[in-house]
């Protein structure tokens, strides 16, 4: 009987691997795209990014509007909890200078926040816009 050396067996197995697997790995080429397709793809990506940036800029409010919204919410919370929706109590606090609300980089009185938010300094209107039933 014919005996093969281990080197010969290894060579035969390696050659068999190259014939079977080598065809899979070595003969495959990458995707070839024409230049026109690459240009169209690049333009599509740029347009998509521009649309996303435009939509995102409209969804996220600017810092000033967030600050105003937060100042208005804080002021209305104080109107209802501290002053009990009373116009007289709010006017007294404004006269004493104790009804200040954080806004922007500093503080502002409630009537200034109301002027910016609603366009009026009428305290009764401001209090009613906070969701209160106005009491005198």
Tab-separated table of N, CA and C in Angstrom:
chain	number	residue	atom	x	y	z
A	1	UNK	N	0.814	-1.160	0.000
A	1	UNK	CA	0.000	0.000	0.000
A	1	UNK	C	0.878	1.250	0.000
A	2	UNK	N	0.375	2.266	-0.596
A	2	UNK	CA	1.124	3.501	-0.761
A	2	UNK	C	0.879	4.405	0.437
A	3	UNK	N	1.941	4.884	1.083
A	3	UNK	CA	1.799	5.787	2.219
A	3	UNK	C	2.293	7.174	1.819
A	4	UNK	N	1.507	8.137	2.196
A	4	UNK	CA	1.891	9.507	1.876
A	4	UNK	C	2.509	10.154	3.106
A	5	UNK	N	3.460	11.004	2.878
A	5	UNK	CA	4.082	11.694	4.000
A	5	UNK	C	3.137	12.789	4.512
A	6	UNK	N	3.386	13.234	5.713
A	6	UNK	CA	2.533	14.267	6.295
A	6	UNK	C	2.652	15.581	5.517
A	7	UNK	N	3.827	15.839	4.954
A	7	UNK	CA	4.018	17.047	4.157
A	7	UNK	C	3.161	16.995	2.902
A	8	UNK	N	3.074	15.844	2.294
A	8	UNK	CA	2.281	15.688	1.082
A	8	UNK	C	0.807	15.863	1.402
A	9	UNK	N	0.340	15.294	2.527
A	9	UNK	CA	-1.055	15.440	2.930
A	9	UNK	C	-1.389	16.908	3.206
A	10	UNK	N	-0.462	17.585	3.860
A	10	UNK	CA	-0.687	18.994	4.153
A	10	UNK	C	-0.799	19.787	2.857
A	11	UNK	N	0.081	19.515	1.925
A	11	UNK	CA	0.064	20.215	0.641
A	11	UNK	C	-1.229	19.937	-0.106
A	12	UNK	N	-1.689	18.705	-0.064
A	12	UNK	CA	-2.926	18.358	-0.750
A	12	UNK	C	-4.118	19.075	-0.107
A	13	UNK	N	-4.159	19.108	1.236
A	13	UNK	CA	-5.254	19.791	1.928
A	13	UNK	C	-5.218	21.295	1.639
A	14	UNK	N	-4.020	21.879	1.604
A	14	UNK	CA	-3.888	23.303	1.337
A	14	UNK	C	-4.338	23.627	-0.080
A	15	UNK	N	-3.949	22.801	-1.024
A	15	UNK	CA	-4.365	23.010	-2.412
A	15	UNK	C	-5.874	22.873	-2.552
A	16	UNK	N	-6.463	21.901	-1.838
A	16	UNK	CA	-7.912	21.730	-1.872
A	16	UNK	C	-8.603	22.973	-1.299
A	17	UNK	N	-8.040	23.524	-0.209
A	17	UNK	CA	-8.594	24.735	0.385
A	17	UNK	C	-8.536	25.895	-0.605
A	18	UNK	N	-7.421	26.041	-1.267
A	18	UNK	CA	-7.287	27.133	-2.223
A	18	UNK	C	-8.257	26.991	-3.381
A	19	UNK	N	-8.486	25.756	-3.812
A	19	UNK	CA	-9.401	25.554	-4.926
A	19	UNK	C	-10.845	25.834	-4.516
A	20	UNK	N	-11.220	25.472	-3.282
A	20	UNK	CA	-12.612	25.667	-2.863
A	20	UNK	C	-12.815	27.053	-2.261
A	21	UNK	N	-12.058	27.380	-1.239
A	21	UNK	CA	-12.252	28.649	-0.547
A	21	UNK	C	-11.612	29.800	-1.291
A	22	UNK	N	-10.520	29.541	-1.929
A	22	UNK	CA	-9.829	30.603	-2.647
A	22	UNK	C	-10.698	31.230	-3.704
A	23	UNK	N	-11.557	30.450	-4.300
A	23	UNK	CA	-12.476	30.983	-5.290
A	23	UNK	C	-13.436	31.975	-4.659
A	24	UNK	N	-13.766	31.745	-3.381
A	24	UNK	CA	-14.676	32.656	-2.690
A	24	UNK	C	-13.996	33.972	-2.344
A	25	UNK	N	-12.766	33.876	-1.886
A	25	UNK	CA	-12.104	35.067	-1.371
A	25	UNK	C	-11.349	35.855	-2.430
A	26	UNK	N	-10.770	35.187	-3.369
A	26	UNK	CA	-9.863	35.867	-4.282
A	26	UNK	C	-10.529	36.368	-5.554
A	27	UNK	N	-11.597	35.743	-5.976
A	27	UNK	CA	-12.165	36.141	-7.252
A	27	UNK	C	-13.269	37.180	-7.115
A	28	UNK	N	-13.722	37.457	-5.903
A	28	UNK	CA	-14.778	38.451	-5.706
A	28	UNK	C	-14.181	39.844	-5.833
A	29	UNK	N	-14.872	40.689	-6.559
A	29	UNK	CA	-14.442	42.071	-6.692
A	29	UNK	C	-15.377	42.949	-5.871
A	30	UNK	N	-14.913	44.115	-5.513
A	30	UNK	CA	-15.739	45.056	-4.779
A	30	UNK	C	-16.832	45.624	-5.660
A	31	UNK	N	-17.756	46.311	-5.033
A	31	UNK	CA	-18.838	46.935	-5.786
A	31	UNK	C	-18.240	48.053	-6.625
A	32	UNK	N	-18.534	48.031	-7.880
A	32	UNK	CA	-18.039	49.116	-8.726
A	32	UNK	C	-19.225	50.006	-9.085
A	33	UNK	N	-19.141	51.249	-8.662
A	33	UNK	CA	-20.198	52.209	-8.939
A	33	UNK	C	-19.684	53.234	-9.934
A	34	UNK	N	-20.504	53.594	-10.863
A	34	UNK	CA	-20.074	54.650	-11.784
A	34	UNK	C	-19.967	55.982	-11.043
A	35	UNK	N	-19.164	56.873	-11.572
A	35	UNK	CA	-18.942	58.181	-10.955
A	35	UNK	C	-20.258	58.937	-10.794
A	36	UNK	N	-21.143	58.828	-11.769
A	36	UNK	CA	-22.428	59.520	-11.682
A	36	UNK	C	-23.213	59.074	-10.453
A	37	UNK	N	-23.186	57.781	-10.169
A	37	UNK	CA	-23.916	57.264	-9.015
A	37	UNK	C	-23.318	57.801	-7.718
A	38	UNK	N	-21.997	57.895	-7.646
A	38	UNK	CA	-21.353	58.432	-6.446
A	38	UNK	C	-21.700	59.904	-6.245
A	39	UNK	N	-21.740	60.662	-7.316
A	39	UNK	CA	-22.093	62.083	-7.219
A	39	UNK	C	-23.536	62.234	-6.755
A	40	UNK	N	-24.437	61.455	-7.326
A	40	UNK	CA	-25.847	61.509	-6.923
A	40	UNK	C	-25.999	61.110	-5.462
A	41	UNK	N	-25.275	60.091	-5.035
A	41	UNK	CA	-25.329	59.647	-3.639
A	41	UNK	C	-24.809	60.739	-2.707
A	42	UNK	N	-23.718	61.393	-3.073
A	42	UNK	CA	-23.168	62.466	-2.239
A	42	UNK	C	-24.141	63.637	-2.136
A	43	UNK	N	-24.751	64.017	-3.246
A	43	UNK	CA	-25.726	65.115	-3.233
A	43	UNK	C	-26.933	64.742	-2.383
A	44	UNK	N	-27.386	63.497	-2.478
A	44	UNK	CA	-28.534	63.051	-1.681
A	44	UNK	C	-28.221	63.112	-0.191
A	45	UNK	N	-27.021	62.722	0.196
A	45	UNK	CA	-26.634	62.775	1.613
A	45	UNK	C	-26.586	64.222	2.093
A	46	UNK	N	-26.038	65.116	1.285
A	46	UNK	CA	-25.966	66.530	1.672
A	46	UNK	C	-27.362	67.129	1.812
A	47	UNK	N	-28.250	66.821	0.875
A	47	UNK	CA	-29.624	67.330	0.951
A	47	UNK	C	-30.325	66.779	2.185
A	48	UNK	N	-30.134	65.503	2.470
A	48	UNK	CA	-30.754	64.894	3.652
A	48	UNK	C	-30.259	65.565	4.931
A	49	UNK	N	-28.968	65.820	5.022
A	49	UNK	CA	-28.430	66.502	6.202
A	49	UNK	C	-28.972	67.924	6.323
A	50	UNK	N	-29.129	68.609	5.209
A	50	UNK	CA	-29.674	69.968	5.239
A	50	UNK	C	-31.120	69.966	5.714
A	51	UNK	N	-31.905	69.006	5.249
A	51	UNK	CA	-33.309	68.913	5.674
A	51	UNK	C	-33.393	68.608	7.163
A	52	UNK	N	-32.569	67.686	7.643
A	52	UNK	CA	-32.573	67.350	9.073
A	52	UNK	C	-32.156	68.562	9.899
A	53	UNK	N	-31.137	69.283	9.468
A	53	UNK	CA	-30.695	70.476	10.201
A	53	UNK	C	-31.789	71.537	10.229
A	54	UNK	N	-32.487	71.721	9.115
A	54	UNK	CA	-33.569	72.707	9.061
A	54	UNK	C	-34.697	72.328	10.014
A	55	UNK	N	-35.106	71.065	9.989
A	55	UNK	CA	-36.183	70.627	10.878
A	55	UNK	C	-35.763	70.715	12.334
A	56	UNK	N	-34.527	70.340	12.627
A	56	UNK	CA	-34.046	70.375	14.003
A	56	UNK	C	-33.979	71.804	14.525
A	57	UNK	N	-33.610	72.751	13.676
A	57	UNK	CA	-33.526	74.143	14.125
A	57	UNK	C	-34.909	74.714	14.421
A	58	UNK	N	-35.952	74.219	13.770
A	58	UNK	CA	-37.306	74.696	14.042
A	58	UNK	C	-37.914	74.028	15.261
A	59	UNK	N	-37.464	72.842	15.603
A	59	UNK	CA	-38.022	72.116	16.743
A	59	UNK	C	-37.433	72.629	18.048
A	60	UNK	N	-36.131	72.852	18.086
A	60	UNK	CA	-35.467	73.291	19.308
A	60	UNK	C	-35.592	74.805	19.404
A	61	UNK	N	-36.261	75.306	20.432
A	61	UNK	CA	-36.416	76.754	20.554
A	61	UNK	C	-35.094	77.423	20.927
A	62	UNK	N	-35.016	78.707	20.663
A	62	UNK	CA	-33.805	79.440	21.011
A	62	UNK	C	-33.706	79.580	22.525
A	63	UNK	N	-32.514	79.943	22.996
A	63	UNK	CA	-32.295	80.064	24.440
A	63	UNK	C	-33.203	81.116	25.064
A	64	UNK	N	-33.456	82.219	24.366
A	64	UNK	CA	-34.282	83.280	24.934
A	64	UNK	C	-35.715	82.809	25.129
A	65	UNK	N	-36.279	82.091	24.166
A	65	UNK	CA	-37.661	81.645	24.313
A	65	UNK	C	-37.787	80.586	25.404
A	66	UNK	N	-36.774	79.759	25.569
A	66	UNK	CA	-36.799	78.787	26.657
A	66	UNK	C	-36.727	79.527	27.982
A	67	UNK	N	-35.867	80.516	28.050
A	67	UNK	CA	-35.725	81.284	29.271
A	67	UNK	C	-37.018	82.028	29.603
A	68	UNK	N	-37.671	82.588	28.595
A	68	UNK	CA	-38.936	83.287	28.815
A	68	UNK	C	-40.020	82.306	29.251
A	69	UNK	N	-40.069	81.162	28.605
A	69	UNK	CA	-41.065	80.155	28.965
A	69	UNK	C	-40.877	79.695	30.406
A	70	UNK	N	-39.624	79.464	30.788
A	70	UNK	CA	-39.352	79.030	32.156
A	70	UNK	C	-39.670	80.143	33.154
A	71	UNK	N	-39.317	81.381	32.811
A	71	UNK	CA	-39.612	82.509	33.700
A	71	UNK	C	-41.112	82.662	33.882
A	72	UNK	N	-41.870	82.512	32.800
A	72	UNK	CA	-43.330	82.633	32.880
A	72	UNK	C	-43.914	81.519	33.750
A	73	UNK	N	-43.422	80.302	33.580
A	73	UNK	CA	-43.902	79.177	34.390
A	73	UNK	C	-43.589	79.400	35.862
A	74	UNK	N	-42.371	79.849	36.159
A	74	UNK	CA	-41.998	80.122	37.552
A	74	UNK	C	-42.856	81.238	38.143
A	75	UNK	N	-43.096	82.289	37.357
A	75	UNK	CA	-43.911	83.409	37.838
A	75	UNK	C	-45.338	82.956	38.117
A	76	UNK	N	-45.912	82.186	37.222
A	76	UNK	CA	-47.286	81.709	37.426
A	76	UNK	C	-47.383	80.777	38.627
A	77	UNK	N	-46.353	79.978	38.842
A	77	UNK	CA	-46.345	79.112	40.025
A	77	UNK	C	-46.355	79.957	41.293
A	78	UNK	N	-45.565	81.032	41.313
A	78	UNK	CA	-45.556	81.914	42.485
A	78	UNK	C	-46.875	82.653	42.649
A	79	UNK	N	-47.489	83.047	41.523
A	79	UNK	CA	-48.787	83.739	41.603
A	79	UNK	C	-49.803	82.841	42.290
A	80	UNK	N	-49.836	81.578	41.929
A	80	UNK	CA	-50.850	80.675	42.492
A	80	UNK	C	-50.496	80.217	43.897
A	81	UNK	N	-49.244	79.880	44.153
A	81	UNK	CA	-48.902	79.311	45.465
A	81	UNK	C	-48.633	80.378	46.517
A	82	UNK	N	-47.834	81.382	46.186
A	82	UNK	CA	-47.447	82.381	47.183
A	82	UNK	C	-48.501	83.467	47.358
A	83	UNK	N	-49.065	83.932	46.257
A	83	UNK	CA	-49.972	85.077	46.322
A	83	UNK	C	-51.438	84.699	46.172
A	84	UNK	N	-51.752	83.443	46.012
A	84	UNK	CA	-53.138	82.970	45.981
A	84	UNK	C	-53.988	83.597	44.897
A	85	UNK	N	-53.388	83.947	43.774
A	85	UNK	CA	-54.093	84.545	42.627
A	85	UNK	C	-54.730	85.893	42.962
A	86	UNK	N	-54.235	86.556	43.973
A	86	UNK	CA	-54.790	87.839	44.392
A	86	UNK	C	-54.044	88.982	43.706
A	87	UNK	N	-54.798	89.847	43.041
A	87	UNK	CA	-54.202	91.004	42.366
A	87	UNK	C	-53.555	91.928	43.387
A	88	UNK	N	-54.229	92.139	44.525
A	88	UNK	CA	-53.683	93.028	45.558
A	88	UNK	C	-52.362	92.495	46.109
A	89	UNK	N	-52.299	91.184	46.353
A	89	UNK	CA	-51.059	90.595	46.882
A	89	UNK	C	-49.918	90.727	45.881
A	90	UNK	N	-50.209	90.495	44.611
A	90	UNK	CA	-49.170	90.612	43.581
A	90	UNK	C	-48.733	92.070	43.441
A	91	UNK	N	-49.684	93.012	43.460
A	91	UNK	CA	-49.329	94.434	43.379
A	91	UNK	C	-48.485	94.869	44.567
A	92	UNK	N	-48.820	94.383	45.756
A	92	UNK	CA	-48.032	94.720	46.951
A	92	UNK	C	-46.608	94.193	46.820
A	93	UNK	N	-46.474	92.969	46.320
A	93	UNK	CA	-45.141	92.383	46.143
A	93	UNK	C	-44.352	93.140	45.076
A	94	UNK	N	-45.028	93.569	44.019
A	94	UNK	CA	-44.347	94.346	42.979
A	94	UNK	C	-43.903	95.704	43.509
A	95	UNK	N	-44.767	96.355	44.309
A	95	UNK	CA	-44.409	97.650	44.892
A	95	UNK	C	-43.232	97.513	45.849
A	96	UNK	N	-43.196	96.409	46.586
A	96	UNK	CA	-42.102	96.183	47.536
A	96	UNK	C	-40.834	95.681	46.830
A	97	UNK	N	-40.968	95.300	45.560
A	97	UNK	CA	-39.808	94.799	44.816
A	97	UNK	C	-39.424	93.380	45.176
A	98	UNK	N	-40.379	92.627	45.718
A	98	UNK	CA	-40.066	91.257	46.143
A	98	UNK	C	-40.532	90.190	45.157
A	99	UNK	N	-41.268	90.575	44.120
A	99	UNK	CA	-41.737	89.584	43.146
A	99	UNK	C	-40.827	89.638	41.917
A	100	UNK	N	-39.628	89.093	42.090
A	100	UNK	CA	-38.652	89.037	41.008
A	100	UNK	C	-38.558	87.601	40.501
A	101	UNK	N	-38.423	87.468	39.200
A	101	UNK	CA	-38.342	86.154	38.564
A	101	UNK	C	-37.038	86.088	37.782
A	102	UNK	N	-36.349	84.957	37.895
A	102	UNK	CA	-35.119	84.794	37.115
A	102	UNK	C	-35.466	84.753	35.634
A	103	UNK	N	-34.775	85.607	34.881
A	103	UNK	CA	-35.002	85.668	33.433
A	103	UNK	C	-33.708	86.094	32.759
A	104	UNK	N	-33.304	85.360	31.738
A	104	UNK	CA	-32.052	85.677	31.052
A	104	UNK	C	-30.882	85.506	31.993
A	105	UNK	N	-30.052	86.543	32.100
A	105	UNK	CA	-28.887	86.482	32.979
A	105	UNK	C	-29.134	87.122	34.334
A	106	UNK	N	-30.343	87.606	34.575
A	106	UNK	CA	-30.624	88.273	35.839
A	106	UNK	C	-32.027	87.972	36.310
A	107	UNK	N	-32.621	88.967	36.961
A	107	UNK	CA	-33.997	88.827	37.431
A	107	UNK	C	-34.822	89.990	36.899
A	108	UNK	N	-36.099	89.743	36.763
A	108	UNK	CA	-37.029	90.776	36.296
A	108	UNK	C	-38.299	90.690	37.120
A	109	UNK	N	-38.972	91.826	37.335
A	109	UNK	CA	-40.246	91.782	38.046
A	109	UNK	C	-41.316	91.090	37.198
A	110	UNK	N	-42.341	90.624	37.877
A	110	UNK	CA	-43.421	89.881	37.221
A	110	UNK	C	-44.072	90.687	36.110
A	111	UNK	N	-44.271	91.992	36.329
A	111	UNK	CA	-44.943	92.784	35.299
A	111	UNK	C	-44.098	92.928	34.029
A	112	UNK	N	-42.761	92.916	34.162
A	112	UNK	CA	-41.900	92.945	32.970
A	112	UNK	C	-41.990	91.630	32.201
A	113	UNK	N	-42.010	90.516	32.929
A	113	UNK	CA	-42.145	89.201	32.285
A	113	UNK	C	-43.480	89.142	31.551
A	114	UNK	N	-44.519	89.668	32.183
A	114	UNK	CA	-45.846	89.683	31.563
A	114	UNK	C	-45.845	90.567	30.321
A	115	UNK	N	-45.160	91.702	30.386
A	115	UNK	CA	-45.067	92.598	29.229
A	115	UNK	C	-44.381	91.897	28.055
A	116	UNK	N	-43.315	91.175	28.339
A	116	UNK	CA	-42.587	90.470	27.275
A	116	UNK	C	-43.432	89.325	26.720
A	117	UNK	N	-44.075	88.589	27.621
A	117	UNK	CA	-44.832	87.401	27.200
A	117	UNK	C	-46.160	87.765	26.534
A	118	UNK	N	-46.925	88.668	27.153
A	118	UNK	CA	-48.288	88.942	26.689
A	118	UNK	C	-48.463	90.307	26.038
A	119	UNK	N	-47.496	91.192	26.226
A	119	UNK	CA	-47.623	92.525	25.654
A	119	UNK	C	-48.454	93.465	26.507
A	120	UNK	N	-48.662	93.139	27.767
A	120	UNK	CA	-49.429	94.001	28.669
A	120	UNK	C	-48.807	93.949	30.056
A	121	UNK	N	-49.019	95.037	30.820
A	121	UNK	CA	-48.573	95.038	32.213
A	121	UNK	C	-49.755	95.021	33.165
A	122	UNK	N	-50.952	94.817	32.649
A	122	UNK	CA	-52.140	94.728	33.493
A	122	UNK	C	-52.050	93.446	34.319
A	123	UNK	N	-51.956	93.616	35.633
A	123	UNK	CA	-51.726	92.479	36.524
A	123	UNK	C	-52.892	91.499	36.490
A	124	UNK	N	-54.111	91.990	36.407
A	124	UNK	CA	-55.274	91.088	36.368
A	124	UNK	C	-55.225	90.197	35.127
A	125	UNK	N	-54.849	90.771	33.993
A	125	UNK	CA	-54.730	89.981	32.760
A	125	UNK	C	-53.617	88.952	32.891
A	126	UNK	N	-52.496	89.371	33.459
A	126	UNK	CA	-51.366	88.453	33.630
A	126	UNK	C	-51.739	87.288	34.536
A	127	UNK	N	-52.425	87.602	35.633
A	127	UNK	CA	-52.815	86.550	36.575
A	127	UNK	C	-53.818	85.605	35.934
A	128	UNK	N	-54.757	86.138	35.172
A	128	UNK	CA	-55.742	85.257	34.530
A	128	UNK	C	-55.076	84.375	33.474
A	129	UNK	N	-54.024	84.871	32.822
A	129	UNK	CA	-53.288	84.051	31.848
A	129	UNK	C	-52.488	82.950	32.529
A	130	UNK	N	-52.274	83.092	33.819
A	130	UNK	CA	-51.613	82.023	34.576
A	130	UNK	C	-52.592	80.912	34.936
A	131	UNK	N	-53.841	81.088	34.576
A	131	UNK	CA	-54.841	80.060	34.859
A	131	UNK	C	-55.610	80.310	36.134
A	132	UNK	N	-55.474	81.496	36.677
A	132	UNK	CA	-56.172	81.829	37.916
A	132	UNK	C	-57.505	82.505	37.614
A	133	UNK	N	-58.439	82.300	38.531
A	133	UNK	CA	-59.643	83.124	38.523
A	133	UNK	C	-59.264	84.347	39.347
A	134	UNK	N	-59.292	85.494	38.715
A	134	UNK	CA	-58.769	86.708	39.333
A	134	UNK	C	-59.623	87.111	40.520
A	135	UNK	N	-58.926	87.333	41.665
A	135	UNK	CA	-59.582	87.846	42.873
A	135	UNK	C	-58.951	89.186	43.212
A	136	UNK	N	-59.736	90.055	43.823
A	136	UNK	CA	-59.224	91.386	44.194
A	136	UNK	C	-58.705	91.389	45.599
